């Protein structure tokens, strides 16, 4: 006996205990099959509980929430839950017995009310596909002029809301509806939650 204390990695014991319990939820790897958002979230949490959080996104290749603190976009009859996955194949961490990875980043728009989803290699494309699914006709909406597309303070946001209220057709004055804004060469990402109606601020073509 050396008298030195024995050190135990309690976190490792906890991960081993989790790994010993069966799992019958969504796959703990990249998948293109449809799963409800709650199932994807639960699967990613299970992976992290079993393997730890360090490097969990590139190692797991799993879908994880892309809301970054915001919630899903809600409109009548539909919901938009955005997920992203790292689908790069790294020899050190990829299980080659599983389905091959497509490479690159992947984005999933998921509408649980319809059991509908789309997977793309571009975030804007996934967002637009959901709008085509849930809000057809959005591409014909009036375009907010670039000089008014300012959101840096309450006064600017109120001006956008007033323009939308005065300009948008009555049928589009509803929760979750997007706005289309004129953008410059840069800053083309569709922004969730920036419409005064609670939907996306979509960069106009």
Short mmCIF file of C-alpha atoms in Angstrom, two decimals:
data_model
loop_
_atom_site.label_atom_id
_atom_site.label_comp_id
_atom_site.label_asym_id
_atom_site.label_seq_id
_atom_site.Cartn_x
_atom_site.Cartn_y
_atom_site.Cartn_z
CA UNK A 1 0.00 0.00 0.00
CA UNK A 2 1.46 3.32 -1.01
CA UNK A 3 -1.03 5.39 0.88
CA UNK A 4 -1.81 7.38 -2.26
CA UNK A 5 -5.53 7.87 -2.96
CA UNK A 6 -7.05 5.95 -5.83
CA UNK A 7 -8.51 8.29 -8.41
CA UNK A 8 -11.69 7.30 -10.18
CA UNK A 9 -13.04 8.88 -13.33
CA UNK A 10 -16.64 9.21 -12.21
CA UNK A 11 -17.66 10.65 -15.58
CA UNK A 12 -16.29 7.55 -17.31
CA UNK A 13 -18.25 5.30 -14.94
CA UNK A 14 -21.38 7.27 -15.75
CA UNK A 15 -20.77 6.92 -19.50
CA UNK A 16 -20.19 3.18 -19.13
CA UNK A 17 -23.45 2.87 -17.20
CA UNK A 18 -25.30 4.66 -19.98
CA UNK A 19 -23.66 2.48 -22.63
CA UNK A 20 -24.83 -0.63 -20.78
CA UNK A 21 -28.49 0.36 -21.14
CA UNK A 22 -30.32 -0.50 -24.38
CA UNK A 23 -31.20 2.18 -26.90
CA UNK A 24 -34.08 1.86 -29.37
CA UNK A 25 -34.43 5.47 -30.52
CA UNK A 26 -33.10 7.22 -33.60
CA UNK A 27 -29.71 5.97 -34.86
CA UNK A 28 -26.63 7.20 -33.02
CA UNK A 29 -25.03 8.20 -36.30
CA UNK A 30 -25.86 10.08 -39.50
CA UNK A 31 -29.18 9.08 -41.04
CA UNK A 32 -31.36 10.29 -43.89
CA UNK A 33 -34.51 8.56 -42.59
CA UNK A 34 -37.31 10.64 -41.13
CA UNK A 35 -37.44 11.03 -37.34
CA UNK A 36 -39.41 13.56 -35.35
CA UNK A 37 -37.38 16.44 -33.89
CA UNK A 38 -37.76 15.15 -30.33
CA UNK A 39 -36.32 11.79 -31.39
CA UNK A 40 -33.29 13.44 -33.04
CA UNK A 41 -32.68 15.59 -29.96
CA UNK A 42 -32.98 12.56 -27.64
CA UNK A 43 -30.58 10.53 -29.78
CA UNK A 44 -27.92 13.25 -29.75
CA UNK A 45 -28.28 13.62 -25.98
CA UNK A 46 -27.88 9.86 -25.60
CA UNK A 47 -24.71 9.90 -27.71
CA UNK A 48 -23.23 12.69 -25.58
CA UNK A 49 -24.16 10.88 -22.36
CA UNK A 50 -22.45 7.74 -23.64
CA UNK A 51 -19.38 9.26 -25.32
CA UNK A 52 -19.01 12.70 -23.77
CA UNK A 53 -19.45 16.13 -25.31
CA UNK A 54 -15.88 16.67 -26.51
CA UNK A 55 -15.87 16.47 -30.31
CA UNK A 56 -19.38 15.01 -30.27
CA UNK A 57 -20.54 16.77 -33.45
CA UNK A 58 -17.77 15.62 -35.84
CA UNK A 59 -17.40 12.21 -34.18
CA UNK A 60 -21.08 11.30 -34.14
CA UNK A 61 -22.14 12.82 -37.50
CA UNK A 62 -25.55 13.12 -35.86
CA UNK A 63 -28.31 15.64 -36.36
CA UNK A 64 -28.35 18.32 -33.70
CA UNK A 65 -30.50 21.42 -33.29
CA UNK A 66 -29.57 24.44 -35.37
CA UNK A 67 -31.88 26.88 -33.55
CA UNK A 68 -28.98 28.38 -31.56
CA UNK A 69 -31.18 29.44 -28.68
CA UNK A 70 -34.35 30.17 -30.65
CA UNK A 71 -37.31 27.89 -31.04
CA UNK A 72 -38.95 26.43 -34.13
CA UNK A 73 -40.88 28.52 -36.63
CA UNK A 74 -44.60 27.96 -36.13
CA UNK A 75 -47.39 28.65 -38.57
CA UNK A 76 -50.86 27.25 -39.09
CA UNK A 77 -50.57 23.49 -39.61
CA UNK A 78 -46.78 23.41 -39.84
CA UNK A 79 -43.58 23.71 -37.84
CA UNK A 80 -40.00 24.24 -38.96
CA UNK A 81 -37.31 22.58 -36.87
CA UNK A 82 -33.82 23.06 -38.28
CA UNK A 83 -31.02 20.55 -37.72
CA UNK A 84 -27.45 20.33 -38.93
CA UNK A 85 -24.93 17.50 -39.12
CA UNK A 86 -21.23 17.13 -39.85
CA UNK A 87 -21.08 14.53 -42.62
CA UNK A 88 -17.36 14.65 -43.30
CA UNK A 89 -15.73 11.22 -43.31
CA UNK A 90 -12.73 11.11 -40.98
CA UNK A 91 -10.90 7.80 -40.97
CA UNK A 92 -10.24 7.98 -37.24
CA UNK A 93 -13.85 8.24 -36.13
CA UNK A 94 -16.06 6.82 -38.89
CA UNK A 95 -17.63 3.40 -38.57
CA UNK A 96 -17.15 2.00 -42.07
CA UNK A 97 -19.72 -0.70 -41.44
CA UNK A 98 -22.36 2.05 -41.43
CA UNK A 99 -23.78 3.80 -44.47
CA UNK A 100 -21.23 6.00 -46.29
CA UNK A 101 -21.20 9.68 -45.44
CA UNK A 102 -21.95 12.22 -48.17
CA UNK A 103 -19.26 14.64 -47.01
CA UNK A 104 -19.55 18.26 -45.94
CA UNK A 105 -22.14 19.89 -43.74
CA UNK A 106 -25.77 18.87 -44.01
CA UNK A 107 -28.94 20.76 -43.12
CA UNK A 108 -32.35 19.30 -42.36
CA UNK A 109 -35.68 21.12 -42.34
CA UNK A 110 -38.19 19.03 -40.38
CA UNK A 111 -41.98 19.48 -40.17
CA UNK A 112 -43.24 17.03 -37.52
CA UNK A 113 -46.91 17.79 -38.11
CA UNK A 114 -46.54 16.36 -41.62
CA UNK A 115 -43.73 13.83 -40.97
CA UNK A 116 -41.92 15.77 -43.73
CA UNK A 117 -38.24 16.58 -44.02
CA UNK A 118 -35.67 17.64 -46.55
CA UNK A 119 -31.89 17.33 -46.39
CA UNK A 120 -29.57 19.64 -48.31
CA UNK A 121 -25.95 20.77 -48.30
CA UNK A 122 -27.05 24.40 -47.99
CA UNK A 123 -28.94 25.98 -45.09
CA UNK A 124 -30.83 28.48 -47.24
CA UNK A 125 -31.98 25.72 -49.59
CA UNK A 126 -33.44 23.72 -46.69
CA UNK A 127 -35.24 26.78 -45.32
CA UNK A 128 -36.68 27.60 -48.75
CA UNK A 129 -37.84 24.00 -49.26
CA UNK A 130 -39.83 24.18 -46.02
CA UNK A 131 -41.42 27.47 -47.07
CA UNK A 132 -42.41 25.87 -50.37
CA UNK A 133 -43.95 23.04 -48.33
CA UNK A 134 -45.71 25.09 -45.66
CA UNK A 135 -46.19 28.56 -47.18
CA UNK A 136 -46.47 28.25 -50.96
CA UNK A 137 -46.56 31.61 -52.67
CA UNK A 138 -43.96 33.20 -50.42
CA UNK A 139 -41.69 33.95 -53.38
CA UNK A 140 -44.26 36.44 -54.72
CA UNK A 141 -44.42 38.54 -51.55
CA UNK A 142 -43.46 42.24 -51.74
CA UNK A 143 -39.76 42.82 -51.11
CA UNK A 144 -38.73 45.05 -48.23
CA UNK A 145 -36.36 47.69 -49.69
CA UNK A 146 -32.78 47.45 -48.53
CA UNK A 147 -32.85 50.97 -47.06
CA UNK A 148 -35.65 49.85 -44.69
CA UNK A 149 -34.20 46.43 -43.88
CA UNK A 150 -32.62 47.57 -40.62
CA UNK A 151 -33.03 45.73 -37.34
CA UNK A 152 -30.47 47.31 -35.03
CA UNK A 153 -32.91 49.05 -32.67
CA UNK A 154 -36.58 49.14 -31.68
CA UNK A 155 -37.34 52.09 -33.92
CA UNK A 156 -35.97 50.34 -37.01
CA UNK A 157 -37.80 47.12 -36.15
CA UNK A 158 -41.05 49.06 -35.67
CA UNK A 159 -40.56 50.68 -39.09
CA UNK A 160 -40.22 47.24 -40.70
CA UNK A 161 -43.37 46.05 -38.92
CA UNK A 162 -45.29 49.12 -40.12
CA UNK A 163 -44.15 48.53 -43.72
CA UNK A 164 -45.24 44.89 -43.58
CA UNK A 165 -48.63 45.82 -42.08
CA UNK A 166 -49.21 48.36 -44.84
CA UNK A 167 -47.82 46.34 -47.74
CA UNK A 168 -48.42 42.64 -47.25
CA UNK A 169 -51.64 41.01 -48.47
CA UNK A 170 -54.12 40.30 -45.67
CA UNK A 171 -53.71 36.54 -46.13
CA UNK A 172 -50.03 36.86 -45.22
CA UNK A 173 -50.61 38.87 -42.06
CA UNK A 174 -50.41 35.71 -39.97
CA UNK A 175 -48.12 34.17 -37.35
CA UNK A 176 -44.99 32.56 -38.76
CA UNK A 177 -45.10 34.35 -42.10
CA UNK A 178 -41.75 35.44 -43.52
CA UNK A 179 -40.61 38.72 -44.97
CA UNK A 180 -38.50 39.09 -48.09
CA UNK A 181 -35.76 41.67 -47.91
CA UNK A 182 -33.48 43.18 -50.48
CA UNK A 183 -29.89 42.36 -49.58
CA UNK A 184 -26.50 43.36 -50.86
CA UNK A 185 -23.84 41.05 -52.24
CA UNK A 186 -23.05 39.81 -48.74
CA UNK A 187 -25.30 38.83 -45.86
CA UNK A 188 -27.47 36.44 -47.86
CA UNK A 189 -28.34 34.03 -45.03
CA UNK A 190 -32.03 33.57 -44.24
CA UNK A 191 -32.49 34.72 -40.63
CA UNK A 192 -34.98 32.91 -38.36
CA UNK A 193 -37.39 34.93 -36.23
CA UNK A 194 -36.59 38.33 -37.74
CA UNK A 195 -39.91 38.79 -39.51
CA UNK A 196 -42.28 40.94 -37.42
CA UNK A 197 -44.77 38.12 -37.97
CA UNK A 198 -42.48 35.63 -36.22
CA UNK A 199 -41.12 33.91 -39.31
CA UNK A 200 -37.93 34.16 -41.31
CA UNK A 201 -36.31 37.17 -42.89
CA UNK A 202 -35.59 35.68 -46.32
CA UNK A 203 -33.05 37.20 -48.66
CA UNK A 204 -34.79 38.08 -51.92
CA UNK A 205 -33.28 36.83 -55.18
#
